[in-house]
Amino acid sequence: MPQFADKTGRVFDCSISFGIARTLKNRDENPIDLLDPDDLSRVLSDPYERFDLLFSIIESQAKAAELDADAFGLRVATRQCYIDAHAALTEALSDFFHMMDRPDLAAVIELAIESTGKLQQLAVDKIRGPETRAKIDAEISRVNQELDAAMKDSTPGSESTAGPLSAE
C-alpha cells in the first residue's frame, strides 16, 4: 500500500481509486486525466503539478486533519518527506495503472521519472563542471580587477572622489 508520513509522523494513504481519478479528470480547476499519457507526463514533470496531484489524492485525509494544501505542504517540507511522498505517489500511480490494465501508462511514469532524473543530473554536472567553474573564476577575476581599479582611482583628494561638498 503506497503510504508516506509527514514530518509530524502522520501517515497518509496515497492509493488511487477510479473515483479519485474521475474526480481529478472532471474538476473545474486544473483537471488531470490520469489515463491520458500527455497529461500524465506533463503532471509528473512539473513539481507544482505533482504536488497538486499528491494533495488531491490525499485531500480527504488532509481535511480530516484540518490541513489545507498550504498546511500540508509545510508538513511535507523536508527532503525525506518529499522523497517518501514522491515514492508513494509513483507506487500509487503504478498500482492504479495495473488495476486499470494500462501497463503503457506505467511505462510513461517510469520514462518521466527517468528523464527528470537524467535532466537534473545533467544540470548538476554542468553546473559543477570545469567549464562553468572557469567562467565563474573568470568573472570573479574581472570583478576583482574592476574593484581594484575603482579603489585605486578613488584615493583621497583625487578628482574622482571630489563631490559637491569638496572645497574648491
PDB file of C-alpha atoms in Angstrom:
ATOM      1  CA  MET A   1       0.000   0.000   0.000  1.00  0.00           C
ATOM      2  CA  PRO A   2       1.548   3.335  -1.039  1.00  0.00           C
ATOM      3  CA  GLN A   3       1.950   5.444   2.081  1.00  0.00           C
ATOM      4  CA  PHE A   4       4.161   8.220   3.374  1.00  0.00           C
ATOM      5  CA  ALA A   5       4.457  10.150   6.616  1.00  0.00           C
ATOM      6  CA  ASP A   6       4.665  13.902   7.086  1.00  0.00           C
ATOM      7  CA  LYS A   7       7.225  15.409   9.442  1.00  0.00           C
ATOM      8  CA  THR A   8       4.860  15.026  12.406  1.00  0.00           C
ATOM      9  CA  GLY A   9       4.592  11.291  11.742  1.00  0.00           C
ATOM     10  CA  ARG A  10       1.034  11.373  10.375  1.00  0.00           C
ATOM     11  CA  VAL A  11       0.719   8.642   7.746  1.00  0.00           C
ATOM     12  CA  PHE A  12      -1.151   9.300   4.512  1.00  0.00           C
ATOM     13  CA  ASP A  13      -2.501   6.576   2.234  1.00  0.00           C
ATOM     14  CA  CYS A  14      -1.741   7.533  -1.345  1.00  0.00           C
ATOM     15  CA  SER A  15      -3.845   4.864  -3.088  1.00  0.00           C
ATOM     16  CA  ILE A  16      -5.683   5.964  -6.215  1.00  0.00           C
ATOM     17  CA  SER A  17      -9.177   4.665  -6.847  1.00  0.00           C
ATOM     18  CA  PHE A  18     -11.180   5.064 -10.026  1.00  0.00           C
ATOM     19  CA  GLY A  19     -13.319   7.576  -8.119  1.00  0.00           C
ATOM     20  CA  ILE A  20     -10.281   9.756  -7.362  1.00  0.00           C
ATOM     21  CA  ALA A  21      -9.165   9.525 -10.998  1.00  0.00           C
ATOM     22  CA  ARG A  22     -12.638  10.537 -12.199  1.00  0.00           C
ATOM     23  CA  THR A  23     -12.740  13.463  -9.756  1.00  0.00           C
ATOM     24  CA  LEU A  24      -9.336  14.656 -10.971  1.00  0.00           C
ATOM     25  CA  LYS A  25     -10.459  14.491 -14.593  1.00  0.00           C
ATOM     26  CA  ASN A  26     -13.786  16.268 -14.034  1.00  0.00           C
ATOM     27  CA  ARG A  27     -12.754  19.057 -11.693  1.00  0.00           C
ATOM     28  CA  ASP A  28     -13.139  22.611 -12.963  1.00  0.00           C
ATOM     29  CA  GLU A  29      -9.743  23.939 -11.919  1.00  0.00           C
ATOM     30  CA  ASN A  30      -6.653  22.223 -13.335  1.00  0.00           C
ATOM     31  CA  PRO A  31      -8.217  18.918 -14.434  1.00  0.00           C
ATOM     32  CA  ILE A  32      -5.847  15.956 -14.694  1.00  0.00           C
ATOM     33  CA  ASP A  33      -6.707  12.919 -16.769  1.00  0.00           C
ATOM     34  CA  LEU A  34      -4.524  10.165 -15.365  1.00  0.00           C
ATOM     35  CA  LEU A  35      -5.382   7.928 -18.325  1.00  0.00           C
ATOM     36  CA  ASP A  36      -4.052  10.454 -20.853  1.00  0.00           C
ATOM     37  CA  PRO A  37      -0.301   9.877 -21.417  1.00  0.00           C
ATOM     38  CA  ASP A  38       0.359  13.524 -22.354  1.00  0.00           C
ATOM     39  CA  ASP A  39      -1.497  14.828 -19.299  1.00  0.00           C
ATOM     40  CA  LEU A  40       0.273  12.338 -17.072  1.00  0.00           C
ATOM     41  CA  SER A  41       3.703  13.200 -18.444  1.00  0.00           C
ATOM     42  CA  ARG A  42       3.023  16.928 -18.003  1.00  0.00           C
ATOM     43  CA  VAL A  43       1.960  16.460 -14.390  1.00  0.00           C
ATOM     44  CA  LEU A  44       4.858  14.203 -13.472  1.00  0.00           C
ATOM     45  CA  SER A  45       7.468  16.505 -14.976  1.00  0.00           C
ATOM     46  CA  ASP A  46       6.276  19.610 -13.107  1.00  0.00           C
ATOM     47  CA  PRO A  47       6.879  19.665  -9.323  1.00  0.00           C
ATOM     48  CA  TYR A  48       3.939  22.032  -8.716  1.00  0.00           C
ATOM     49  CA  GLU A  49       1.551  19.860 -10.701  1.00  0.00           C
ATOM     50  CA  ARG A  50       2.923  16.761  -8.982  1.00  0.00           C
ATOM     51  CA  PHE A  51       2.269  18.335  -5.570  1.00  0.00           C
ATOM     52  CA  ASP A  52      -1.259  19.260  -6.668  1.00  0.00           C
ATOM     53  CA  LEU A  53      -1.851  15.664  -7.761  1.00  0.00           C
ATOM     54  CA  LEU A  54      -0.482  14.307  -4.497  1.00  0.00           C
ATOM     55  CA  PHE A  55      -2.613  16.653  -2.412  1.00  0.00           C
ATOM     56  CA  SER A  56      -5.698  15.850  -4.486  1.00  0.00           C
ATOM     57  CA  ILE A  57      -5.184  12.143  -3.804  1.00  0.00           C
ATOM     58  CA  ILE A  58      -4.858  12.580  -0.031  1.00  0.00           C
ATOM     59  CA  GLU A  59      -7.149  15.611   0.265  1.00  0.00           C
ATOM     60  CA  SER A  60      -9.899  13.862   2.246  1.00  0.00           C
ATOM     61  CA  GLN A  61      -7.294  12.643   4.743  1.00  0.00           C
ATOM     62  CA  ALA A  62      -5.764  16.124   4.948  1.00  0.00           C
ATOM     63  CA  LYS A  63      -9.162  17.716   5.527  1.00  0.00           C
ATOM     64  CA  ALA A  64      -9.847  15.215   8.320  1.00  0.00           C
ATOM     65  CA  ALA A  65      -6.638  16.515   9.911  1.00  0.00           C
ATOM     66  CA  GLU A  66      -7.778  20.097   9.205  1.00  0.00           C
ATOM     67  CA  LEU A  67      -4.979  20.689   6.693  1.00  0.00           C
ATOM     68  CA  ASP A  68      -5.370  22.717   3.521  1.00  0.00           C
ATOM     69  CA  ALA A  69      -2.842  22.425   0.673  1.00  0.00           C
ATOM     70  CA  ASP A  70      -0.522  25.050   2.172  1.00  0.00           C
ATOM     71  CA  ALA A  71      -0.544  23.488   5.641  1.00  0.00           C
ATOM     72  CA  PHE A  72       0.004  20.053   4.114  1.00  0.00           C
ATOM     73  CA  GLY A  73       2.888  21.459   2.077  1.00  0.00           C
ATOM     74  CA  LEU A  74       4.535  22.673   5.262  1.00  0.00           C
ATOM     75  CA  ARG A  75       4.084  19.251   6.832  1.00  0.00           C
ATOM     76  CA  VAL A  76       5.961  17.524   3.988  1.00  0.00           C
ATOM     77  CA  ALA A  77       8.578  20.261   3.594  1.00  0.00           C
ATOM     78  CA  THR A  78      11.602  18.116   4.350  1.00  0.00           C
ATOM     79  CA  ARG A  79      13.783  16.276   1.894  1.00  0.00           C
ATOM     80  CA  GLN A  80      12.904  12.856   3.301  1.00  0.00           C
ATOM     81  CA  CYS A  81       9.153  13.560   3.423  1.00  0.00           C
ATOM     82  CA  TYR A  82       9.267  14.725  -0.183  1.00  0.00           C
ATOM     83  CA  ILE A  83      11.224  11.646  -1.283  1.00  0.00           C
ATOM     84  CA  ASP A  84       8.825   9.334   0.564  1.00  0.00           C
ATOM     85  CA  ALA A  85       5.738  11.148  -0.768  1.00  0.00           C
ATOM     86  CA  HIS A  86       7.073  11.034  -4.326  1.00  0.00           C
ATOM     87  CA  ALA A  87       7.834   7.314  -3.998  1.00  0.00           C
ATOM     88  CA  ALA A  88       4.312   6.687  -2.649  1.00  0.00           C
ATOM     89  CA  LEU A  89       2.781   8.695  -5.494  1.00  0.00           C
ATOM     90  CA  THR A  90       4.791   6.733  -8.052  1.00  0.00           C
ATOM     91  CA  GLU A  91       3.763   3.427  -6.465  1.00  0.00           C
ATOM     92  CA  ALA A  92       0.126   4.561  -6.304  1.00  0.00           C
ATOM     93  CA  LEU A  93       0.099   5.521  -9.976  1.00  0.00           C
ATOM     94  CA  SER A  94       1.725   2.248 -10.981  1.00  0.00           C
ATOM     95  CA  ASP A  95      -0.798   0.275  -8.904  1.00  0.00           C
ATOM     96  CA  PHE A  96      -3.667   2.269 -10.417  1.00  0.00           C
ATOM     97  CA  PHE A  97      -2.496   1.666 -13.988  1.00  0.00           C
ATOM     98  CA  HIS A  98      -2.059  -2.043 -13.392  1.00  0.00           C
ATOM     99  CA  MET A  99      -5.537  -2.130 -11.853  1.00  0.00           C
ATOM    100  CA  MET A 100      -6.860  -0.360 -14.973  1.00  0.00           C
ATOM    101  CA  ASP A 101      -4.890  -2.787 -17.199  1.00  0.00           C
ATOM    102  CA  ARG A 102      -2.795   0.070 -18.613  1.00  0.00           C
ATOM    103  CA  PRO A 103       0.874  -1.015 -18.496  1.00  0.00           C
ATOM    104  CA  ASP A 104       1.579   1.598 -21.180  1.00  0.00           C
ATOM    105  CA  LEU A 105       0.858   4.340 -18.652  1.00  0.00           C
ATOM    106  CA  ALA A 106       3.046   2.671 -16.064  1.00  0.00           C
ATOM    107  CA  ALA A 107       5.806   2.951 -18.689  1.00  0.00           C
ATOM    108  CA  VAL A 108       5.043   6.687 -19.043  1.00  0.00           C
ATOM    109  CA  ILE A 109       5.659   7.100 -15.310  1.00  0.00           C
ATOM    110  CA  GLU A 110       8.953   5.256 -15.499  1.00  0.00           C
ATOM    111  CA  LEU A 111      10.057   7.304 -18.522  1.00  0.00           C
ATOM    112  CA  ALA A 112       9.059  10.632 -16.955  1.00  0.00           C
ATOM    113  CA  ILE A 113      10.869   9.817 -13.723  1.00  0.00           C
ATOM    114  CA  GLU A 114      13.944   8.536 -15.546  1.00  0.00           C
ATOM    115  CA  SER A 115      14.034  11.586 -17.848  1.00  0.00           C
ATOM    116  CA  THR A 116      13.601  14.030 -14.978  1.00  0.00           C
ATOM    117  CA  GLY A 117      16.378  12.335 -13.040  1.00  0.00           C
ATOM    118  CA  LYS A 118      18.729  12.408 -16.022  1.00  0.00           C
ATOM    119  CA  LEU A 119      17.981  16.069 -16.755  1.00  0.00           C
ATOM    120  CA  GLN A 120      18.566  17.021 -13.132  1.00  0.00           C
ATOM    121  CA  GLN A 121      21.858  15.121 -13.072  1.00  0.00           C
ATOM    122  CA  LEU A 122      22.913  16.742 -16.344  1.00  0.00           C
ATOM    123  CA  ALA A 123      22.213  20.184 -14.863  1.00  0.00           C
ATOM    124  CA  VAL A 124      24.206  19.367 -11.715  1.00  0.00           C
ATOM    125  CA  ASP A 125      27.100  18.006 -13.772  1.00  0.00           C
ATOM    126  CA  LYS A 126      27.074  21.085 -15.998  1.00  0.00           C
ATOM    127  CA  ILE A 127      26.969  23.480 -13.041  1.00  0.00           C
ATOM    128  CA  ARG A 128      29.775  21.665 -11.247  1.00  0.00           C
ATOM    129  CA  GLY A 129      31.781  21.065 -14.427  1.00  0.00           C
ATOM    130  CA  PRO A 130      35.141  22.638 -15.260  1.00  0.00           C
ATOM    131  CA  GLU A 131      33.723  24.950 -17.951  1.00  0.00           C
ATOM    132  CA  THR A 132      31.279  26.533 -15.517  1.00  0.00           C
ATOM    133  CA  ARG A 133      33.979  26.802 -12.839  1.00  0.00           C
ATOM    134  CA  ALA A 134      36.300  28.506 -15.370  1.00  0.00           C
ATOM    135  CA  LYS A 135      33.566  31.002 -16.319  1.00  0.00           C
ATOM    136  CA  ILE A 136      32.846  31.760 -12.664  1.00  0.00           C
ATOM    137  CA  ASP A 137      36.550  32.175 -11.899  1.00  0.00           C
ATOM    138  CA  ALA A 138      36.973  34.493 -14.909  1.00  0.00           C
ATOM    139  CA  GLU A 139      34.009  36.607 -13.795  1.00  0.00           C
ATOM    140  CA  ILE A 140      35.342  36.797 -10.232  1.00  0.00           C
ATOM    141  CA  SER A 141      38.738  37.884 -11.575  1.00  0.00           C
ATOM    142  CA  ARG A 142      37.146  40.540 -13.824  1.00  0.00           C
ATOM    143  CA  VAL A 143      35.066  41.973 -10.976  1.00  0.00           C
ATOM    144  CA  ASN A 144      38.097  41.909  -8.688  1.00  0.00           C
ATOM    145  CA  GLN A 145      40.151  43.847 -11.252  1.00  0.00           C
ATOM    146  CA  GLU A 146      37.362  46.410 -11.645  1.00  0.00           C
ATOM    147  CA  LEU A 147      37.164  46.854  -7.895  1.00  0.00           C
ATOM    148  CA  ASP A 148      40.942  47.257  -7.646  1.00  0.00           C
ATOM    149  CA  ALA A 149      40.869  49.879 -10.413  1.00  0.00           C
ATOM    150  CA  ALA A 150      37.986  51.718  -8.769  1.00  0.00           C
ATOM    151  CA  MET A 151      39.762  51.705  -5.414  1.00  0.00           C
ATOM    152  CA  LYS A 152      42.986  52.987  -6.997  1.00  0.00           C
ATOM    153  CA  ASP A 153      41.092  55.829  -8.724  1.00  0.00           C
ATOM    154  CA  SER A 154      39.305  56.845  -5.550  1.00  0.00           C
ATOM    155  CA  THR A 155      42.230  57.816  -3.355  1.00  0.00           C
ATOM    156  CA  PRO A 156      41.556  60.761  -1.006  1.00  0.00           C
ATOM    157  CA  GLY A 157      41.935  64.119  -2.742  1.00  0.00           C
ATOM    158  CA  SER A 158      41.646  62.772  -6.286  1.00  0.00           C
ATOM    159  CA  GLU A 159      39.134  64.296  -8.671  1.00  0.00           C
ATOM    160  CA  SER A 160      37.076  61.137  -8.856  1.00  0.00           C
ATOM    161  CA  THR A 161      36.216  61.426  -5.161  1.00  0.00           C
ATOM    162  CA  ALA A 162      35.552  65.157  -5.204  1.00  0.00           C
ATOM    163  CA  GLY A 163      31.850  65.675  -4.787  1.00  0.00           C
ATOM    164  CA  PRO A 164      29.547  68.650  -4.379  1.00  0.00           C
ATOM    165  CA  LEU A 165      30.784  69.267  -0.827  1.00  0.00           C
ATOM    166  CA  SER A 166      34.502  69.350  -1.676  1.00  0.00           C
ATOM    167  CA  ALA A 167      36.434  72.584  -1.177  1.00  0.00           C
ATOM    168  CA  GLU A 168      37.401  74.318  -4.375  1.00  0.00           C
TER     169      GLU A 168
END
